[in-house]
XYZ file of C-alpha atoms in Angstrom:
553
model
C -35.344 6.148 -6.251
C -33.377 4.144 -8.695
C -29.971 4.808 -6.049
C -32.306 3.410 -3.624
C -33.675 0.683 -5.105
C -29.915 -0.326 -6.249
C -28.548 -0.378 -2.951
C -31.483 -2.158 -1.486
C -30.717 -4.881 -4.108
C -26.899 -5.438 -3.077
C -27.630 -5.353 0.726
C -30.366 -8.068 0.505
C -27.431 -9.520 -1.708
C -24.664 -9.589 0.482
C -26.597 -10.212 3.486
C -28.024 -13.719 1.408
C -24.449 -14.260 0.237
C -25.433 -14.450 -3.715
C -23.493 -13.592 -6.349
C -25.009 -10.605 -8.109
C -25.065 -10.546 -11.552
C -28.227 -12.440 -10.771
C -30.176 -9.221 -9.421
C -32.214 -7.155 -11.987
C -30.801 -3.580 -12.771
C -29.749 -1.330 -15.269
C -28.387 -3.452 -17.915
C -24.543 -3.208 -19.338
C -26.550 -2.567 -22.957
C -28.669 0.358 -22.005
C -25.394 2.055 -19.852
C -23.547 1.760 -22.901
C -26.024 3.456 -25.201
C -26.049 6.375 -23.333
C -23.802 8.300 -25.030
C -21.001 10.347 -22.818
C -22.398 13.754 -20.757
C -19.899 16.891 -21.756
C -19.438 18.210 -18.520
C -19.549 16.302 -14.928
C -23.033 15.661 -13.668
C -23.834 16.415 -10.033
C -25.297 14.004 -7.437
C -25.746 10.270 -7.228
C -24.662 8.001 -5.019
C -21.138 6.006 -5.578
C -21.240 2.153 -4.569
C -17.913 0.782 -3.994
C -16.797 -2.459 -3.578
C -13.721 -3.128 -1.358
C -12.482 -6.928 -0.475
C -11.405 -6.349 3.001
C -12.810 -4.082 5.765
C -10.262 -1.144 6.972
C -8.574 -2.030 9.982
C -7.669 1.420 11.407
C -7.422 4.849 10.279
C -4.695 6.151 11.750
C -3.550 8.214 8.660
C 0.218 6.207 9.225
C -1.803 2.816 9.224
C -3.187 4.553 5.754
C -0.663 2.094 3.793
C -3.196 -0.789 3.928
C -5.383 -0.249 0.985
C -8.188 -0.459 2.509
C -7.937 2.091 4.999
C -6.515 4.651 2.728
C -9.065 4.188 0.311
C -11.309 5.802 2.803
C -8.450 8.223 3.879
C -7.978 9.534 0.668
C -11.525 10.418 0.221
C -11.846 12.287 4.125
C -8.636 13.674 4.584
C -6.486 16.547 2.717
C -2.599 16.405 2.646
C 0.053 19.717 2.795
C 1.169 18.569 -0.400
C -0.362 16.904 -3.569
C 1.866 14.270 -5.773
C 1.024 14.541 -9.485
C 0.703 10.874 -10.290
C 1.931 11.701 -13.835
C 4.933 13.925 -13.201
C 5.710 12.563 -9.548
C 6.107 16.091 -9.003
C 5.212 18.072 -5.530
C 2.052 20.624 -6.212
C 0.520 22.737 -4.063
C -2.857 21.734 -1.555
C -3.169 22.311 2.053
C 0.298 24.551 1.707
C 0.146 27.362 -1.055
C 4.378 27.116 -0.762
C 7.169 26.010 0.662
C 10.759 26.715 1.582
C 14.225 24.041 2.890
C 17.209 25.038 4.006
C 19.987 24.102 2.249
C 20.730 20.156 4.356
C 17.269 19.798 4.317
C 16.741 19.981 7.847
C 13.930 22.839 7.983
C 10.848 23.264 5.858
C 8.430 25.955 6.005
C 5.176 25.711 4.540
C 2.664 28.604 3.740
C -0.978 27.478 4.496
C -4.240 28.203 2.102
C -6.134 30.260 4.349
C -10.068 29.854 5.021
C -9.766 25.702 5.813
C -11.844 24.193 8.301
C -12.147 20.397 9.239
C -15.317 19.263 9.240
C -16.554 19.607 12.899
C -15.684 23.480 12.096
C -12.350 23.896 13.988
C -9.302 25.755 11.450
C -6.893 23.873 9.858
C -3.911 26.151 10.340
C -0.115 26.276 11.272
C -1.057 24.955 14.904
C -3.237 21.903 13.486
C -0.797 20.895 11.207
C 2.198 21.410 13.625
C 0.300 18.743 15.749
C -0.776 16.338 13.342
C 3.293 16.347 12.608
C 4.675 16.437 16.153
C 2.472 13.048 16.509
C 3.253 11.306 12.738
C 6.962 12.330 13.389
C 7.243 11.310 17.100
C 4.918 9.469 18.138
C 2.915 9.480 21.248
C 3.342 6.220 23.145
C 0.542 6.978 25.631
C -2.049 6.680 22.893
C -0.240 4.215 21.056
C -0.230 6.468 17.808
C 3.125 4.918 15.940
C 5.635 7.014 14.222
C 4.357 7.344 10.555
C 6.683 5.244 8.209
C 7.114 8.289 6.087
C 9.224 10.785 8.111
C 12.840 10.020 9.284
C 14.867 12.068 11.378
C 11.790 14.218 12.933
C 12.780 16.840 15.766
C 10.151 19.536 16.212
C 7.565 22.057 14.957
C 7.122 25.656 15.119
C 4.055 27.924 14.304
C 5.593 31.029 12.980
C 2.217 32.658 12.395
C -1.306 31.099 11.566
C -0.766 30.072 8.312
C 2.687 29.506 8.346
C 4.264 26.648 10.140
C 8.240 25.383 10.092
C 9.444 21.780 10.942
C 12.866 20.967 12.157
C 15.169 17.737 11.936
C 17.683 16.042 13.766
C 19.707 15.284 10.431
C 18.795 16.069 7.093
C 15.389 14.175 5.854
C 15.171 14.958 1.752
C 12.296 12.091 1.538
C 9.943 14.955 4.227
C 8.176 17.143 0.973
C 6.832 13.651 -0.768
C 6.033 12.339 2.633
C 3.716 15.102 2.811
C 1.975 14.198 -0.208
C 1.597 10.671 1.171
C -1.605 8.531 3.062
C 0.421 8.263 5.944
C 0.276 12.170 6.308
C -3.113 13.221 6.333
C -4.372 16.113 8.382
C -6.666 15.418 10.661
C -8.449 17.729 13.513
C -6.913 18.118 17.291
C -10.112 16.209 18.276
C -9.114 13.073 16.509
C -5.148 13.434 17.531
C -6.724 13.309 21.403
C -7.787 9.982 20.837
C -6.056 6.375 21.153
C -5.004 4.161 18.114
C -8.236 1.524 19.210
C -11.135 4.307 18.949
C -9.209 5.097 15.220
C -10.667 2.273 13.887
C -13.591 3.575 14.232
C -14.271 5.448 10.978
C -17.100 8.305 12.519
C -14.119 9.525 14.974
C -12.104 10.676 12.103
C -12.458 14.254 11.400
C -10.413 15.892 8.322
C -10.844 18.673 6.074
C -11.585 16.273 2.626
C -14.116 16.676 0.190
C -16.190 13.936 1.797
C -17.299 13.182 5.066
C -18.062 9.775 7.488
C -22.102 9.920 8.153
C -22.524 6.383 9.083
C -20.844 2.847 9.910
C -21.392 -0.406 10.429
C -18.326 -1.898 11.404
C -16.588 -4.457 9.392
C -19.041 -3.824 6.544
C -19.441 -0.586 5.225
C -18.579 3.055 6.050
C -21.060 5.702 4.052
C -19.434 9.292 3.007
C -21.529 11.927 2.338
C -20.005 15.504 0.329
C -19.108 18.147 2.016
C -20.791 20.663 0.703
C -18.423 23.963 1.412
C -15.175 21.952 0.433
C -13.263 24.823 -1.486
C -9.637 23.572 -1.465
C -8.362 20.859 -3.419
C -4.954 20.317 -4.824
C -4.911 23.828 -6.678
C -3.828 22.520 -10.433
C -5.712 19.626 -10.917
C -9.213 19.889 -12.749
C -11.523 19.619 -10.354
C -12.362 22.568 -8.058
C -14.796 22.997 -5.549
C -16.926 20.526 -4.037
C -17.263 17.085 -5.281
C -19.677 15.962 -8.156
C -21.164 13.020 -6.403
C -23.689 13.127 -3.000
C -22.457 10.289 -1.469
C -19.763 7.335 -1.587
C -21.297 3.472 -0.326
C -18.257 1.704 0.367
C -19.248 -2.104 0.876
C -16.990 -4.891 2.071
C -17.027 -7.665 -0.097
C -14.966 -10.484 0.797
C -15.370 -12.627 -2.769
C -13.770 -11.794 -5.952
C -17.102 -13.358 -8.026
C -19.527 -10.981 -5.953
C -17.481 -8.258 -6.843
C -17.403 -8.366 -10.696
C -20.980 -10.155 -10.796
C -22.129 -6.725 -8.766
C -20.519 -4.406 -11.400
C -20.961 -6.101 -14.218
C -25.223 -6.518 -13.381
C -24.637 -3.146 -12.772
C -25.265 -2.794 -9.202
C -22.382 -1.159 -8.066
C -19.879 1.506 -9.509
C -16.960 0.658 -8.787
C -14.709 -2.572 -7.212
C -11.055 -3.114 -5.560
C -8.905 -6.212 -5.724
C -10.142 -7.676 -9.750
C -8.217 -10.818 -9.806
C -6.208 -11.309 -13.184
C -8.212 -14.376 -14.067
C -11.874 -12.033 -13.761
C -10.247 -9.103 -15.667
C -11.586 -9.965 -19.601
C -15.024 -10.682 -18.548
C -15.382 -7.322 -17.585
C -13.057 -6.036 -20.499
C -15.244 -7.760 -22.974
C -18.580 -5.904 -21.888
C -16.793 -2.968 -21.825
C -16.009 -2.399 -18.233
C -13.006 -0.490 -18.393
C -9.424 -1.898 -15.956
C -7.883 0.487 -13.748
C -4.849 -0.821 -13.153
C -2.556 1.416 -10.556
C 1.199 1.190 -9.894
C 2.154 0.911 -6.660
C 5.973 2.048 -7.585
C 7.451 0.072 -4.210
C 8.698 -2.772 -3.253
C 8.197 -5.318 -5.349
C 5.176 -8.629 -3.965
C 7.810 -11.083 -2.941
C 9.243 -13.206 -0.205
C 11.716 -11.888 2.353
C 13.642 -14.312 4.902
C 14.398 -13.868 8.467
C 17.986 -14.760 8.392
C 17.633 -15.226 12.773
C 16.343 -19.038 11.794
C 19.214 -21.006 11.558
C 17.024 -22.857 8.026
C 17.588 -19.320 6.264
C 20.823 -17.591 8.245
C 23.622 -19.577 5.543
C 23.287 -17.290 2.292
C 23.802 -19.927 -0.199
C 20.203 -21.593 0.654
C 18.917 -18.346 0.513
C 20.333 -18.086 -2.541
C 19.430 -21.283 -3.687
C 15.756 -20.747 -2.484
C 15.894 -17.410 -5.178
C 17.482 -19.287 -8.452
C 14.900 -22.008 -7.741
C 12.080 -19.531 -8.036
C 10.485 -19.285 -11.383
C 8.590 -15.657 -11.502
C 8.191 -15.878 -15.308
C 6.073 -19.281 -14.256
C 3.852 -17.411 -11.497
C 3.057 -14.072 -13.749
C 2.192 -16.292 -16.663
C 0.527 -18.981 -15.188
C -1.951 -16.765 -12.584
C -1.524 -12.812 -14.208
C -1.990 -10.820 -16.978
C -0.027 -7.936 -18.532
C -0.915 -5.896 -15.592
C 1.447 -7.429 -13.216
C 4.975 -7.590 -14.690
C 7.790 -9.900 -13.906
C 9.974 -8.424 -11.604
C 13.419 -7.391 -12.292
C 14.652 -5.744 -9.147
C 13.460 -5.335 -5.498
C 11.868 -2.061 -6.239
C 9.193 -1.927 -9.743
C 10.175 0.424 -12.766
C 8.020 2.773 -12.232
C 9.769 3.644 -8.782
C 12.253 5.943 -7.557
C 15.954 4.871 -7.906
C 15.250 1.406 -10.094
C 17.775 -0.226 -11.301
C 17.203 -3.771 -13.635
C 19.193 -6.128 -11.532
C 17.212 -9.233 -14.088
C 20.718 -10.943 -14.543
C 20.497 -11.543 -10.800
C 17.095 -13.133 -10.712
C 17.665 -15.936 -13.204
C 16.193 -19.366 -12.639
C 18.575 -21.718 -12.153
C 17.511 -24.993 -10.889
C 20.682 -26.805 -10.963
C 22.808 -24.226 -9.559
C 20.192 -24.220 -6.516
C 20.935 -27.852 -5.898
C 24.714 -27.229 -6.094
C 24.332 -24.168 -3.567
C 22.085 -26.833 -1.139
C 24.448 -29.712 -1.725
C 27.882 -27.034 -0.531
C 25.600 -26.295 2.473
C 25.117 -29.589 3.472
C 21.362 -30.390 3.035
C 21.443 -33.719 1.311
C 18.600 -34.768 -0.256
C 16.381 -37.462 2.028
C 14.118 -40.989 1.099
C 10.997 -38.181 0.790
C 13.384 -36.289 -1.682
C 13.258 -32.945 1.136
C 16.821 -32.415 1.545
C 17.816 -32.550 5.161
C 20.969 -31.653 7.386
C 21.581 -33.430 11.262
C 17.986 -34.971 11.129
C 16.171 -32.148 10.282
C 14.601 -31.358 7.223
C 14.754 -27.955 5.107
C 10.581 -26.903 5.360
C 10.115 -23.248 5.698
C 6.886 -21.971 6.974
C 4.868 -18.986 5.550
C 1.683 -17.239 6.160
C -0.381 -16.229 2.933
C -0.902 -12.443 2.912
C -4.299 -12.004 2.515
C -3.831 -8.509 1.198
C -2.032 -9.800 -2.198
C -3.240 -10.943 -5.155
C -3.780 -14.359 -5.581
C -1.072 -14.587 -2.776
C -2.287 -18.484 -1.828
C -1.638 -19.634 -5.392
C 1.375 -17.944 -5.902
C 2.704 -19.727 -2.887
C 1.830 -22.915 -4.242
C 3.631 -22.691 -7.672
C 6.620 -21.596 -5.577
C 6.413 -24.493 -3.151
C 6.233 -26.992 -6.653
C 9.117 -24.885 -7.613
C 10.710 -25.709 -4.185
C 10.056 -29.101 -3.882
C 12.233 -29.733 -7.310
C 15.064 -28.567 -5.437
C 14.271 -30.935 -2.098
C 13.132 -28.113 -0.070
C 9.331 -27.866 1.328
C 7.658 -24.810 1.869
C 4.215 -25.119 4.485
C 1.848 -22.524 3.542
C -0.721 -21.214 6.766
C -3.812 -19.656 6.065
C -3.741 -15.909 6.103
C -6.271 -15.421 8.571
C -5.124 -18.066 11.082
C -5.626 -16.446 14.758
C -1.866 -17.337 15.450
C -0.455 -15.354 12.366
C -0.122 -11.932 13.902
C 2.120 -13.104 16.700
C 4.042 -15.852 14.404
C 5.027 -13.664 11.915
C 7.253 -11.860 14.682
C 9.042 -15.115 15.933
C 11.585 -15.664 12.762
C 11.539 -19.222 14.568
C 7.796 -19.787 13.455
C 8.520 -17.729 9.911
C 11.780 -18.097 8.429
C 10.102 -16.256 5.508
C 7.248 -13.599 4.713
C 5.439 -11.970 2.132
C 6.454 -8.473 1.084
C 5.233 -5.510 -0.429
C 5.369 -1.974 0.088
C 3.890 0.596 -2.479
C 5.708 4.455 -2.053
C 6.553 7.191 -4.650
C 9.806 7.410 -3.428
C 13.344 6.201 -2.605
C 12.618 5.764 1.153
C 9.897 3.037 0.540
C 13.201 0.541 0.652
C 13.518 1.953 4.271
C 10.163 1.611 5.128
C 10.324 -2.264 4.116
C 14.005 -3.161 5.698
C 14.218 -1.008 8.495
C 14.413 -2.566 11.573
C 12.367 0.539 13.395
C 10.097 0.666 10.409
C 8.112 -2.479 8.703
C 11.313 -4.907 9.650
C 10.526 -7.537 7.095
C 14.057 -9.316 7.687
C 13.463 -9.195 11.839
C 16.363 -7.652 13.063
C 17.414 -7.091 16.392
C 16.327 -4.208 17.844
C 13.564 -4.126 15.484
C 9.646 -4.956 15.862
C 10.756 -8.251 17.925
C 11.662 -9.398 20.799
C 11.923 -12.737 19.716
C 15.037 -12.209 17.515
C 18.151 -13.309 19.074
C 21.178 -12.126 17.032
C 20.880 -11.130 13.209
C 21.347 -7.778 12.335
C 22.909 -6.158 9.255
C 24.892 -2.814 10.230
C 25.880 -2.156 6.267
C 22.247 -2.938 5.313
C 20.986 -0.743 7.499
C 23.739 2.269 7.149
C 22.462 2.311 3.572
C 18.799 2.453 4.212
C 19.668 5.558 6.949
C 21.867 7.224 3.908
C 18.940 7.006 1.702
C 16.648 9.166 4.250
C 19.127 11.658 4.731
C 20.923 12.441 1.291
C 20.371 15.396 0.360
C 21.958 15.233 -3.363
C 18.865 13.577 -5.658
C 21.090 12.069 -7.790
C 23.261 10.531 -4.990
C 20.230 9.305 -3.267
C 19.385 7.458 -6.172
C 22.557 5.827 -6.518
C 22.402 4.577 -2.573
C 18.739 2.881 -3.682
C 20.714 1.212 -6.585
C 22.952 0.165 -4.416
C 20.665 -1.116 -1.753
C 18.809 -3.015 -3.939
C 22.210 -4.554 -5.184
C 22.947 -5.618 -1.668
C 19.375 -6.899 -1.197
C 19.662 -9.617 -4.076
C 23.665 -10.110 -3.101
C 22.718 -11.717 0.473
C 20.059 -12.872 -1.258
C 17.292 -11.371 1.574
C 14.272 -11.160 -0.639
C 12.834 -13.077 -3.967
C 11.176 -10.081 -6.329
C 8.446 -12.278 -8.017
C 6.222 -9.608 -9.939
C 5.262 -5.886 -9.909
C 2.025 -5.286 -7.968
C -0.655 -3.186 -9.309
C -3.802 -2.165 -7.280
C -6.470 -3.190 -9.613
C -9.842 -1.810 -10.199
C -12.971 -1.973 -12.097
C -15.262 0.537 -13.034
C -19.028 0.944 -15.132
C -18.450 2.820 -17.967
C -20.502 5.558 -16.740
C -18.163 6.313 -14.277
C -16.262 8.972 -15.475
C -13.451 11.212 -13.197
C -11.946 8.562 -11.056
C -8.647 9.089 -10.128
C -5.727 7.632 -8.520
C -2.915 8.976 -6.366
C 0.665 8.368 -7.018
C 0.622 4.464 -5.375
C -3.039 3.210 -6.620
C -5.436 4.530 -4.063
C -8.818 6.014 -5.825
C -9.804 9.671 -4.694
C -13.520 9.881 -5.819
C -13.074 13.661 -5.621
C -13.856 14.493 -9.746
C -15.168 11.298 -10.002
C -18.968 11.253 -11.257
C -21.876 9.356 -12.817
C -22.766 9.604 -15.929
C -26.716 9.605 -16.619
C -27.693 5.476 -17.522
């Protein structure tokens, strides 16, 4: 009754648009009293806070948080990435097998899996879930996932062993496997078109939780399954999971979200903004904070606008950016300063800091050689036209708005003016693909591994530069054959050690044309009661509530 009572609260709240460390509940005192249980306790439901609603659940649209946070909870993967290690363990697939080039992989299936409307998960469920990430199927409008280069074919050997074949050799395949963007879902769900996706009750996996009920745009409810026998194999929890039932509630503002967990009236909340983090620290609320282990929250140009195409503003536009300025001023210790294109923790980093130095007054030396002079408004200009470059905010990134701002201050002491659009402008998703419109964007890309430069660059993947031939039409010459022989050598060395050289050198070439401005490592960053216990986070920040359970308060 209390679960009900709870969630009756934070409806009546949301729907009144209060913030809710106003509503009567448990108190933070009398949860913190209770002393810890010794082993997991069963039941309860989970309330969970998300900022945006998901937008599709596609499993290869799973890279927006917020539609692989419910991905991760309904849907099993071949492979399981130990978020410590980084290593490949065994789920769906008991084993596996490459050829020498990496060009085949055969994977042996746990037998006994069902999804959840009852149909097997074996070698000719998975085969199709691949032959759709890997190819596509443009009559559906399913996209080829992000995560697998070089895809040819499957083959079912037997039930519960299926092989997959590529055109050249594709070493990043195993971790893709492990990955949002590759989770299995039943043949039902494959038969139907990207739009009904986004519809969260027509996705049926083989996860420890199901969908039982949504209300679109404002929360999805999971509910256990209860015969779920098959997680990753060497992880703790085995089984089904501890809790009934997940409540995940979008909730658009960052004070409703940490007033509802810290009156304790939910469990758990995405998306805590640095400057929210100590209140919750200081009543003992413990930070999650989750590497992403990607591409580093930046700007990237789109060197087709002739403001952007001469390197040396480009390069100007990076030595005039101050990210030591923009962590300290709007982060905390959570969200370094970067020092490459790629953070750290990722695959293939190399510190390339030397490169990123702010340097004012060489900026204004690289503007003056290009010929913007600086004008009676102090924006430098060149044949009558002035040097203002237009961005979106990314709604999807910290703070993203106010990190914009310090760089346009930044900017502006150089001559150079930077317009900032709202993020959720109706215009924005056709602007950002007319380099015209957006000489420059907002980047970020989290992946466990060295193709996640790929997926970010790539003209036929995210195409954050806008390259012909890429996402679009609207590009009329720039293109960067040696930036994108690299990214292609990345997918397909086969020598780990090599391929981690090619992502050095990559991100070399990056900060050489001067293509993107690294500004800070981002985590994905959670709060949780303290008598949440078991939460746990896959290898780029997404929760899986599968051990997670709640302690008696």
């Amino acid at each position: 009754m209390k679960t009900i009572r709870r969630l009756n609260a934070i409806s009546r709240a949301l729907a009144l648009g209060l913030t809710l460390a106003t509503i009567s509940g448990t108190s933070i005192a009398q949860a913190a009293d209770n002393s810890s249980a010794t082993a997991p306790v069963k039941g309860g439901t989970l309330v969970y806070l998300e900022q945006q609603a998901h937008t599709n659940l596609y499993p290869p649209a799973g890279g927006f948080y917020p539609n692989g946070g419910i991905l991760n909870q309904i849907t099993d993967k071949l492979t399981y990435q130990n978020p410590e290690t980084l290593k490949i363990e065994p789920w769906i697939a008991e084993s596996w097998s490459t050829n020498a080039d990496n060009t085949e992989y055969t994977f042996k299936l746990h037998p006994g899996v069902t999804f959840s409307d009852g149909t097997p998960l074996d070698a000719n469920a998975v085969a199709k879930n691949f032959d759709v990430y890997g190819l596509g199927d443009k009559a559906r409008h399913l996209p080829v996932s992000e995560v697998i280069n070089n895809y040819d074919h499957s083959e079912v050997i037997d039930p519960l062993t299926v092989k997959f074949f590529f055109k050249k050799p594709s070493p990043g395949f195993l971790q893709g496997t492990a990955t949002i963007g590759s989770g299995l879902v039943s043949l039902s769900t494959l038969a139907k078109g990207f739009d009904a996706l986004g519809n969260a009750r027509n996705i049926i996996g083989s996860g420890p939780f199901v969908v039982s009920s949504e209300t679109l745009g404002r929360e999805v409810d999971l509910t256990a399954r209860k015969d779920y026998n098959w997680g990753p194999k060497d992880i703790a929890q085995q089984g089904r999971a501890n809790l009934d039932a997940i409540k995940i509630i979008v909730t658009p503002e960052d004070s409703v979200r940490i007033g509802a967990l810290l009156a304790g009236q939910s469990d758990f909340i995405r998306q805590v903004q640095a400057y929210d983090e100590k209140q919750a620290t200081d009543q003992h609320f413990p930070i999650y904070a989750a590497s992403t282990r990607g591409v580093n929250d930046g700007i990237s140009f789109r060197p087709d606008n002739a403001l952007v195409s001469d390197i040396r503003v480009r390069q100007a536009l990076l030595h005039a950016t101050n990210s030591q300025q923009i962590v300290k001023t709007l982060f905390s210790a959570n969200y370094p300063q970067a020092t490459s294109v790629i953070a750290a923790q990722a695959a293939g980093y190399v510190n390339l800091s030397d490169d990123l130095k702010f340097d004012p007054t060489l900026s204004k030396k690289l503007l003056d050689e290009a010929g913007w002079k600086p004008g009676a408004d102090g924006i430098r200009q060149k044949d009558g036209q002035p040097l203002a470059i237009t961005i979106y905010v990314s709604l999807p990134q910290p703070q993203n708005k106010e990190v914009l701002q310090l760089v346009a201050q930044q900017w502006r002491d150089v001559g150079v003016k930077l317009n900032i659009l709202a993020g959720d402008a109706g215009s924005r998703a056709t602007d950002i693909l007319d380099p015209q419109k957006t000489p420059a964007y907002v980047v970020e890309v989290g992946r466990a591994d060295p193709d996640v430069i790929k997926s970010a660059f790539y003209p036929t993947n995210r195409d954050v530069l806008l390259q012909l031939g890429g996402s679009s039409s609207k590009v009329k010459s720039f293109k960067d054959d040696k930036l994108n022989t690299l990214l292609t050598e990345i997918s397909a060395e086969v020598n780990p050690q090599q391929r981690l050289k090619l992502t050095g050198d990559v991100q070399k070439y990056l900060l050489d044309q001067a293509y993107v401005i690294p500004i800070f490592e981002e985590p994905q960053v959670y709060a949780g009661a303290p008598y949440l216990k078991g939460v746990s986070f896959e290898a780029v920040g997404r929760p899986s509530f599968y051990g997670a359970w709640l302690e008696k308060h």
